[in-house]
Coordinates of C-alpha atoms in Angstrom, one line a residue:
M96 CA 97.0 104.0 117.9
N97 CA 95.3 107.1 119.2
E98 CA 92.1 109.0 119.1
T99 CA 92.4 109.7 115.3
H100 CA 91.8 106.0 114.8
D101 CA 88.5 105.9 116.8
P102 CA 86.0 104.0 114.6
S103 CA 83.1 106.0 116.2
L104 CA 84.6 109.3 115.1
Q105 CA 82.6 111.2 112.5
S106 CA 83.3 114.5 110.5
W107 CA 81.1 117.5 109.9
V108 CA 82.1 117.0 106.3
D109 CA 79.2 114.7 105.6
S110 CA 80.7 113.0 102.5
A111 CA 83.4 111.7 104.8
N112 CA 81.0 109.5 106.8
A113 CA 79.8 107.6 103.7
A114 CA 80.4 103.8 104.1
N115 CA 82.1 103.6 100.8
S116 CA 84.3 106.7 101.2
D117 CA 88.0 106.2 100.7
F118 CA 88.7 109.3 102.8
P119 CA 86.9 109.1 106.2
I120 CA 88.3 111.3 109.0
Q121 CA 90.4 108.2 110.1
N122 CA 92.4 108.5 106.8
L123 CA 93.6 112.1 106.1
P124 CA 96.1 111.4 103.4
F125 CA 98.4 114.0 101.8
G126 CA 98.4 115.0 98.1
I127 CA 99.4 117.8 95.8
F128 CA 96.6 119.6 93.9
S129 CA 96.0 122.7 91.7
R130 CA 92.8 124.4 91.0
R131 CA 91.3 123.9 87.5
G132 CA 91.2 127.4 85.9
D133 CA 94.2 128.7 87.8
K134 CA 96.2 130.2 85.1
E135 CA 99.4 130.1 87.1
G136 CA 98.8 126.4 87.8
R137 CA 99.9 126.8 91.5
R138 CA 100.4 123.5 93.2
K139 CA 99.4 123.2 96.9
V140 CA 99.6 120.6 99.7
G141 CA 96.2 119.2 100.6
V142 CA 94.6 116.6 102.8
A143 CA 91.7 114.5 101.6
I144 CA 88.4 114.4 103.7
G145 CA 85.4 112.8 102.0
D146 CA 84.9 114.5 98.6
R147 CA 86.8 117.6 99.7
I148 CA 90.5 118.7 99.9
L149 CA 91.7 120.8 102.8
D150 CA 94.1 123.3 101.5
V151 CA 96.8 123.3 104.1
T152 CA 98.0 126.8 103.5
A153 CA 94.5 128.1 104.0
G154 CA 94.3 126.0 107.1
V155 CA 97.3 127.7 108.5
E156 CA 95.5 131.1 107.8
A157 CA 92.5 129.7 109.8
G158 CA 94.7 128.8 112.7
I159 CA 94.1 125.0 112.7
W160 CA 97.5 124.1 113.9
T161 CA 99.7 125.2 117.0
G162 CA 102.8 124.1 118.6
I163 CA 104.9 121.4 116.9
A164 CA 102.1 120.7 114.3
D165 CA 102.8 124.1 112.9
E166 CA 106.2 122.7 111.7
V167 CA 104.4 120.5 109.3
A168 CA 101.9 123.1 108.3
R169 CA 104.7 125.5 107.4
A170 CA 106.5 122.8 105.6
A171 CA 103.4 122.3 103.5
S172 CA 103.8 125.7 101.8
G173 CA 105.8 124.2 98.9
K174 CA 104.8 122.6 95.6
S175 CA 105.5 119.0 96.7
L176 CA 105.4 116.9 99.9
N177 CA 109.2 116.6 100.2
A178 CA 109.5 119.1 103.0
V179 CA 106.6 117.6 104.8
M180 CA 108.2 114.1 104.5
Q181 CA 111.2 115.3 106.4
C182 CA 109.3 116.5 109.4
S183 CA 109.6 114.5 112.6
R184 CA 107.1 111.7 113.4
E185 CA 106.0 113.5 116.5
S186 CA 105.1 116.7 114.6
L187 CA 103.4 114.7 111.9
S188 CA 101.3 112.9 114.5
E189 CA 100.3 116.2 116.2
F190 CA 99.5 117.7 112.9
R191 CA 97.1 114.8 112.2
L192 CA 95.7 114.9 115.7
Q193 CA 94.9 118.6 115.5
L194 CA 93.5 118.3 112.0
S195 CA 91.2 115.4 113.1
R196 CA 89.9 117.5 115.9
A197 CA 89.2 120.4 113.6
L198 CA 87.3 118.1 111.2
A199 CA 85.5 116.1 113.9
G200 CA 81.8 116.7 114.6
I201 CA 78.3 116.1 113.5
P202 CA 77.1 117.1 110.1
N203 CA 74.7 120.0 109.9
D204 CA 76.0 121.4 113.3
A205 CA 75.6 125.1 113.1
R206 CA 78.8 125.8 115.2
P207 CA 81.5 127.8 113.4
R208 CA 84.1 125.6 111.7
P209 CA 87.3 127.5 110.9
A210 CA 88.5 124.7 108.7
A211 CA 85.4 125.1 106.4
A212 CA 86.9 128.0 104.5
A213 CA 89.9 125.9 103.7
L214 CA 88.0 123.1 101.8
V215 CA 88.0 122.7 98.1
P216 CA 85.8 120.3 96.1
M217 CA 87.7 117.4 94.6
G218 CA 85.9 118.0 91.3
D219 CA 87.5 121.5 91.0
V220 CA 91.1 120.3 91.1
E221 CA 93.7 118.5 89.2
M222 CA 96.0 116.1 91.2
H223 CA 99.7 115.7 90.6
V224 CA 102.6 113.4 91.6
P225 CA 102.8 113.8 95.3
A226 CA 106.6 114.4 95.6
E227 CA 109.7 115.4 93.6
I228 CA 111.0 111.9 93.2
G229 CA 114.8 111.8 92.9
D230 CA 115.1 108.0 92.6
Y231 CA 112.7 105.2 92.0
T232 CA 113.4 101.6 92.9
D233 CA 111.1 98.6 92.0
F234 CA 111.3 95.3 93.9
Y235 CA 110.1 91.8 93.2
A236 CA 108.6 91.0 96.7
S237 CA 105.8 88.6 95.8
I238 CA 106.8 84.9 95.9
Y239 CA 103.6 84.0 94.1
H240 CA 104.3 86.5 91.3
A241 CA 108.0 85.4 91.1
T242 CA 106.9 81.7 91.1
N243 CA 104.2 82.2 88.4
V244 CA 106.4 84.1 86.1
G245 CA 109.4 81.7 86.7
K246 CA 107.2 78.8 85.7
L247 CA 106.5 80.4 82.3
F248 CA 110.2 80.4 81.5
R249 CA 111.6 77.7 83.8
P250 CA 108.9 75.2 84.5
D251 CA 111.2 72.9 86.6
N252 CA 113.0 75.6 88.4
P253 CA 110.8 78.7 88.7
L254 CA 112.6 80.4 91.6
L255 CA 116.2 81.4 91.3
P256 CA 118.5 80.3 94.2
N257 CA 118.7 83.8 95.6
Y258 CA 115.0 84.7 95.9
K259 CA 114.2 83.6 99.4
H260 CA 117.5 85.0 100.7
V261 CA 117.7 88.5 99.2
P262 CA 115.0 91.2 98.3
I263 CA 115.3 91.5 94.6
G264 CA 114.9 94.9 92.9
Y265 CA 116.1 97.2 90.1
H266 CA 116.5 101.0 89.8
G267 CA 113.7 102.4 87.7
R268 CA 113.2 105.8 85.9
A269 CA 111.9 108.6 88.1
S270 CA 111.3 111.0 85.2
S271 CA 108.6 109.0 83.6
I272 CA 106.5 108.6 86.8
V273 CA 103.1 110.1 86.0
P274 CA 99.9 110.9 88.1
T275 CA 96.6 109.0 87.7
G276 CA 94.7 109.9 84.6
T277 CA 97.8 110.4 82.4
W278 CA 97.5 108.8 79.0
V279 CA 100.1 106.1 78.5
T280 CA 101.7 106.0 75.0
R281 CA 102.4 102.5 73.7
P282 CA 106.2 102.2 73.7
L283 CA 108.2 101.5 70.8
G284 CA 111.1 98.9 71.1
Q285 CA 113.2 96.2 69.9
T286 CA 111.7 92.7 69.9
R287 CA 112.5 89.3 68.6
P288 CA 109.4 87.5 67.3
S289 CA 111.1 84.1 67.3
E290 CA 114.5 82.5 67.8
K291 CA 114.6 82.0 64.1
D292 CA 114.1 85.6 63.2
P293 CA 116.2 88.7 63.6
P294 CA 115.1 91.5 65.9
V295 CA 112.7 94.1 64.7
F296 CA 111.8 97.7 65.9
G297 CA 108.2 98.8 66.4
P298 CA 105.2 99.1 68.9
S299 CA 105.0 96.7 71.7
R300 CA 102.4 94.0 71.0
L301 CA 102.5 92.6 74.6
L302 CA 101.7 95.7 76.8
D303 CA 100.8 94.8 80.4
Y304 CA 100.2 96.4 83.7
E305 CA 101.5 95.5 87.2
A306 CA 99.5 96.1 90.3
E307 CA 101.9 97.3 93.1
A308 CA 102.2 99.3 96.3
G309 CA 104.6 102.3 96.5
F310 CA 106.3 103.7 99.6
F311 CA 107.7 107.3 99.9
V312 CA 110.9 107.8 101.9
S313 CA 110.6 110.4 104.6
R314 CA 113.9 110.9 106.4
G315 CA 117.0 109.9 104.4
N316 CA 120.3 108.4 105.5
S317 CA 123.8 109.6 104.9
L318 CA 125.9 107.9 102.2
G319 CA 127.7 104.9 103.8
Q320 CA 125.3 104.7 106.7
P321 CA 122.8 101.6 106.6
I322 CA 119.4 101.7 108.2
G323 CA 118.5 99.0 110.8
I324 CA 115.4 96.9 110.4
D325 CA 113.7 98.3 113.4
E326 CA 114.4 101.9 112.3
A327 CA 113.2 101.4 108.8
E328 CA 109.7 102.5 109.2
D329 CA 111.0 105.7 110.7
H330 CA 112.2 106.3 107.1
I331 CA 108.9 105.6 105.4
F332 CA 106.4 108.4 105.1
G333 CA 103.5 106.5 103.6
L334 CA 101.9 104.4 100.8
C335 CA 100.3 104.9 97.4
I336 CA 99.3 102.6 94.5
V337 CA 101.7 102.0 91.6
N338 CA 101.1 100.7 88.1
D339 CA 104.4 99.6 86.7
W340 CA 103.5 99.4 83.0
S341 CA 105.5 96.7 81.2
A342 CA 106.2 95.8 77.6
R343 CA 106.6 92.1 77.9
D344 CA 107.9 91.5 74.3
I345 CA 110.5 94.2 74.8
Q346 CA 111.4 92.9 78.2
A347 CA 111.9 89.3 77.0
W348 CA 114.5 90.3 74.5
E349 CA 116.4 92.9 76.5
Y350 CA 116.4 91.8 80.1
Q351 CA 119.4 89.4 79.9
P352 CA 122.0 89.9 81.3
L353 CA 121.3 93.2 83.2
G354 CA 117.4 93.2 83.8
P355 CA 114.7 95.6 83.0
F356 CA 115.3 98.7 81.0
L357 CA 113.2 100.2 78.1
A358 CA 110.4 97.7 78.8
K359 CA 109.7 99.4 82.1
N360 CA 110.8 103.0 82.0
F361 CA 108.3 104.5 79.5
A362 CA 105.6 105.2 82.1
T363 CA 104.8 104.4 85.7
T364 CA 101.5 105.7 87.2
V365 CA 101.0 106.6 90.8
S366 CA 97.9 107.3 92.8
P367 CA 97.8 110.9 94.0
W368 CA 97.1 110.4 97.7
V369 CA 99.7 109.2 100.2
L370 CA 98.4 107.3 103.2
T371 CA 100.6 108.0 106.2
M372 CA 102.2 105.1 108.2
E373 CA 100.1 106.4 111.2
A374 CA 96.8 106.1 109.3
L375 CA 97.8 102.4 108.3
E376 CA 98.4 101.4 111.9
P377 CA 95.1 99.6 112.5
F378 CA 95.7 97.5 109.4
R379 CA 99.1 96.0 110.2
S380 CA 99.7 92.3 109.9
P381 CA 102.5 89.8 110.6
A382 CA 105.2 89.2 108.1
F383 CA 104.7 86.5 105.5
F384 CA 104.7 83.1 107.2
R385 CA 107.7 81.1 105.9
P386 CA 107.0 77.4 105.7
A387 CA 109.3 74.8 107.0
G388 CA 112.3 74.5 104.8
D389 CA 112.5 78.2 103.8
P390 CA 115.6 79.9 105.0
K391 CA 115.2 82.5 107.8
P392 CA 116.0 86.1 106.8
L393 CA 119.6 87.0 107.6
P394 CA 119.9 88.9 110.9
Y395 CA 120.0 92.4 109.3
L396 CA 116.5 91.7 107.8
S397 CA 115.0 90.1 110.8
S398 CA 113.5 91.4 114.1
D399 CA 110.6 90.4 116.4
R400 CA 108.9 93.7 115.6
N401 CA 109.0 93.1 111.9
R402 CA 107.9 89.4 112.2
G403 CA 105.0 90.4 114.3
M404 CA 103.6 93.5 112.5
G405 CA 105.8 94.2 109.4
G406 CA 103.0 93.5 107.0
I407 CA 100.2 95.8 105.8
D408 CA 96.8 94.4 104.9
L409 CA 96.2 96.5 101.9
T410 CA 93.8 95.0 99.2
I411 CA 94.6 96.1 95.6
E412 CA 91.9 95.7 92.9
V413 CA 92.5 96.0 89.2
Y414 CA 89.8 96.8 86.6
I415 CA 89.8 97.1 82.9
R416 CA 87.5 99.3 80.7
T417 CA 87.9 99.0 77.0
S418 CA 86.7 101.6 74.3
M419 CA 83.8 99.2 73.5
M420 CA 82.8 99.1 77.2
R421 CA 82.8 102.8 77.4
E422 CA 80.6 103.2 74.4
A423 CA 78.2 100.5 75.7
G424 CA 78.0 102.3 79.1
L425 CA 79.4 99.1 80.8
R426 CA 81.1 99.3 84.2
P427 CA 84.9 98.5 84.5
H428 CA 85.4 94.8 84.8
R429 CA 87.5 93.5 87.7
L430 CA 90.5 91.5 86.8
S431 CA 92.0 90.7 90.1
Q432 CA 92.0 91.4 93.8
A433 CA 95.2 90.7 95.8
S434 CA 96.7 91.6 99.3
L435 CA 100.0 93.2 100.2
S436 CA 100.0 90.9 103.3
D437 CA 100.8 88.1 100.9
M438 CA 104.3 89.5 100.0
Y439 CA 107.3 87.6 100.9
W440 CA 109.3 90.6 102.0
T441 CA 107.9 93.6 104.1
P442 CA 108.3 97.3 103.3
A443 CA 110.8 97.5 106.2
Q444 CA 112.9 94.7 104.8
L445 CA 112.9 96.3 101.4
L446 CA 114.1 99.6 102.7
T447 CA 116.7 98.1 105.0
H448 CA 118.2 96.0 102.2
H449 CA 118.2 99.0 99.9
A450 CA 120.4 100.9 102.4
S451 CA 122.4 98.0 103.7
N452 CA 125.3 98.7 101.4
G453 CA 125.3 102.4 102.4
C454 CA 123.1 103.6 99.6
N455 CA 121.7 107.1 100.6
L456 CA 118.0 107.3 100.3
R457 CA 116.5 110.8 100.2
P458 CA 113.1 112.3 101.2
G459 CA 110.6 111.8 98.3
D460 CA 112.4 108.7 96.9
L461 CA 109.9 106.1 95.9
F462 CA 110.2 102.3 96.2
A463 CA 107.5 99.9 95.0
S464 CA 106.8 96.4 96.0
G465 CA 106.7 94.7 92.6
T466 CA 103.6 93.0 91.4
V467 CA 101.2 92.1 94.2
S468 CA 99.9 88.5 93.5
G469 CA 98.4 86.0 95.8
P470 CA 97.9 82.2 95.9
E471 CA 94.5 82.2 94.0
S472 CA 93.9 82.5 90.3
S473 CA 91.8 85.6 91.1
S474 CA 94.7 87.3 92.9
L475 CA 97.2 87.6 90.0
G476 CA 98.4 91.2 89.5
C477 CA 99.3 91.3 85.8
L478 CA 98.1 89.9 82.5
L479 CA 101.4 88.0 82.1
E480 CA 100.2 85.8 84.9
L481 CA 96.4 85.9 84.2
T482 CA 96.7 84.8 80.6
R483 CA 99.8 82.5 81.1
R484 CA 101.8 84.7 78.7
G485 CA 98.9 85.1 76.3
A486 CA 98.1 81.4 76.2
E487 CA 94.6 81.8 77.7
A488 CA 92.4 84.9 76.9
I489 CA 90.3 86.9 79.4
H490 CA 86.7 87.1 78.4
L491 CA 85.1 90.6 79.1
P492 CA 81.4 91.5 79.6
S493 CA 81.5 93.3 76.2
G494 CA 82.2 90.0 74.4
E495 CA 85.8 91.0 73.8
D496 CA 88.9 88.9 74.7
R497 CA 92.2 90.2 76.0
K498 CA 95.6 88.6 76.3
F499 CA 97.4 91.8 76.6
L500 CA 96.4 95.5 76.5
Q501 CA 95.0 97.2 73.3
D502 CA 94.9 100.8 72.4
R503 CA 92.2 102.7 74.3
D504 CA 92.1 100.1 77.0
E505 CA 92.0 101.8 80.5
I506 CA 93.4 100.2 83.6
I507 CA 92.0 101.3 87.0
M508 CA 93.6 100.2 90.3
R509 CA 92.0 100.9 93.6
G510 CA 93.4 100.1 97.1
F511 CA 91.6 99.8 100.4
L512 CA 92.2 98.6 104.0
E513 CA 89.5 97.2 106.2
R514 CA 89.4 95.2 109.4
E515 CA 86.8 94.6 112.1
G516 CA 86.9 97.3 114.7
A517 CA 88.3 99.9 112.3
V518 CA 86.9 102.2 109.7
R519 CA 87.7 101.3 106.1
I520 CA 90.1 103.7 104.4
G521 CA 91.1 103.7 100.7
T522 CA 93.8 105.1 98.4
G523 CA 91.8 106.5 95.6
E524 CA 92.4 105.6 92.0
C525 CA 95.5 104.9 90.0
A526 CA 94.3 105.0 86.4
G527 CA 95.8 105.2 82.9
L528 CA 94.5 104.8 79.4
V529 CA 96.7 103.3 76.6
V530 CA 97.0 105.3 73.4
A531 CA 98.7 104.4 70.1
A532 CA 102.4 104.4 69.8
A533 CA 104.2 107.6 68.6
S534 CA 105.0 107.9 64.9
R535 CA 108.6 106.8 64.1

């Protein structure tokens, strides 16, 4: 915690001071943007402030950064955040501090602001996936989600014996990770309508979303070299929102014995802004409280630091907007709201376990939490849980019902962090609209 977290701090960028802004001066997340109308489509590193983006390259020309902060500014000359993610924590912190000072002040103050020339309106840009993602891993870190899904298939034994001992995950597909706003094509796949029928091939009928948090790796580790639990967060650059789109009917037929495959790798949507670990500092929380009878994490997954402050109090909201709702001018309808602090495993435990066998993580790699669900019916992070695998329909303000997603449905996810004594910060949107399956 330092002066960049000061709740009384304001910016001369007036929109950053609005009560509902995701991007006050206390946030300053990184992203990759290109200007609309730029025929060359040049991608640049930017930092969000209110309804503006500070072009880091232009900020260098304006002389915003000096000393070790200039290391980060120079690393931001590329087309992705990968080089920035490799910078030291000290230089990243100094970069943030000097930028905060350059943006701090009272609106309408007539004093010269060198950073003003580096600002670009958000409405004039297109956002991109923040990093060149070499590998993507998805975990299953919510015990509520795991229990709810387990009950649908194994009512008497919902949790498998390993769940409370080992963070469960699978390797996803990095090539199909897309930025917010990208249309999601309904996947084709092989399903089995019933045990009496042979499998068929066609469009998924049980298309779902999964609300998750994603974490980008900063510094990597050498092949064969594990990462200790208390060093894990030194290898995490920051957080975004992830929608792990899922075809439940394809998944049900293909997942045994090796787990998710085509049901998951057709599209994964990420929000464009990466909230740094330093920006998240006021919103840390204890690790999940394990009740009596639950096993303690094995020593490599346990430390006083992780138990005391390993969690992150991020709230994720999920909204739906159907074609009929858009035509009627209706607002998106909220389906759920859940907290990342309810996850059974912390981000540090996920990364530590991932590298525990010597797996080499690299800057820009992405790992996600798995569906973020809580203990209440209003905090379930996917339709599989909300509708009990289609047994109970959701009633929408338009008069429509939904059990799973239909073509032209749009799913919008938003994340925010708020706590007394701190300024609320947000992630921005992670949105995608479902379109019809491709012709076979």
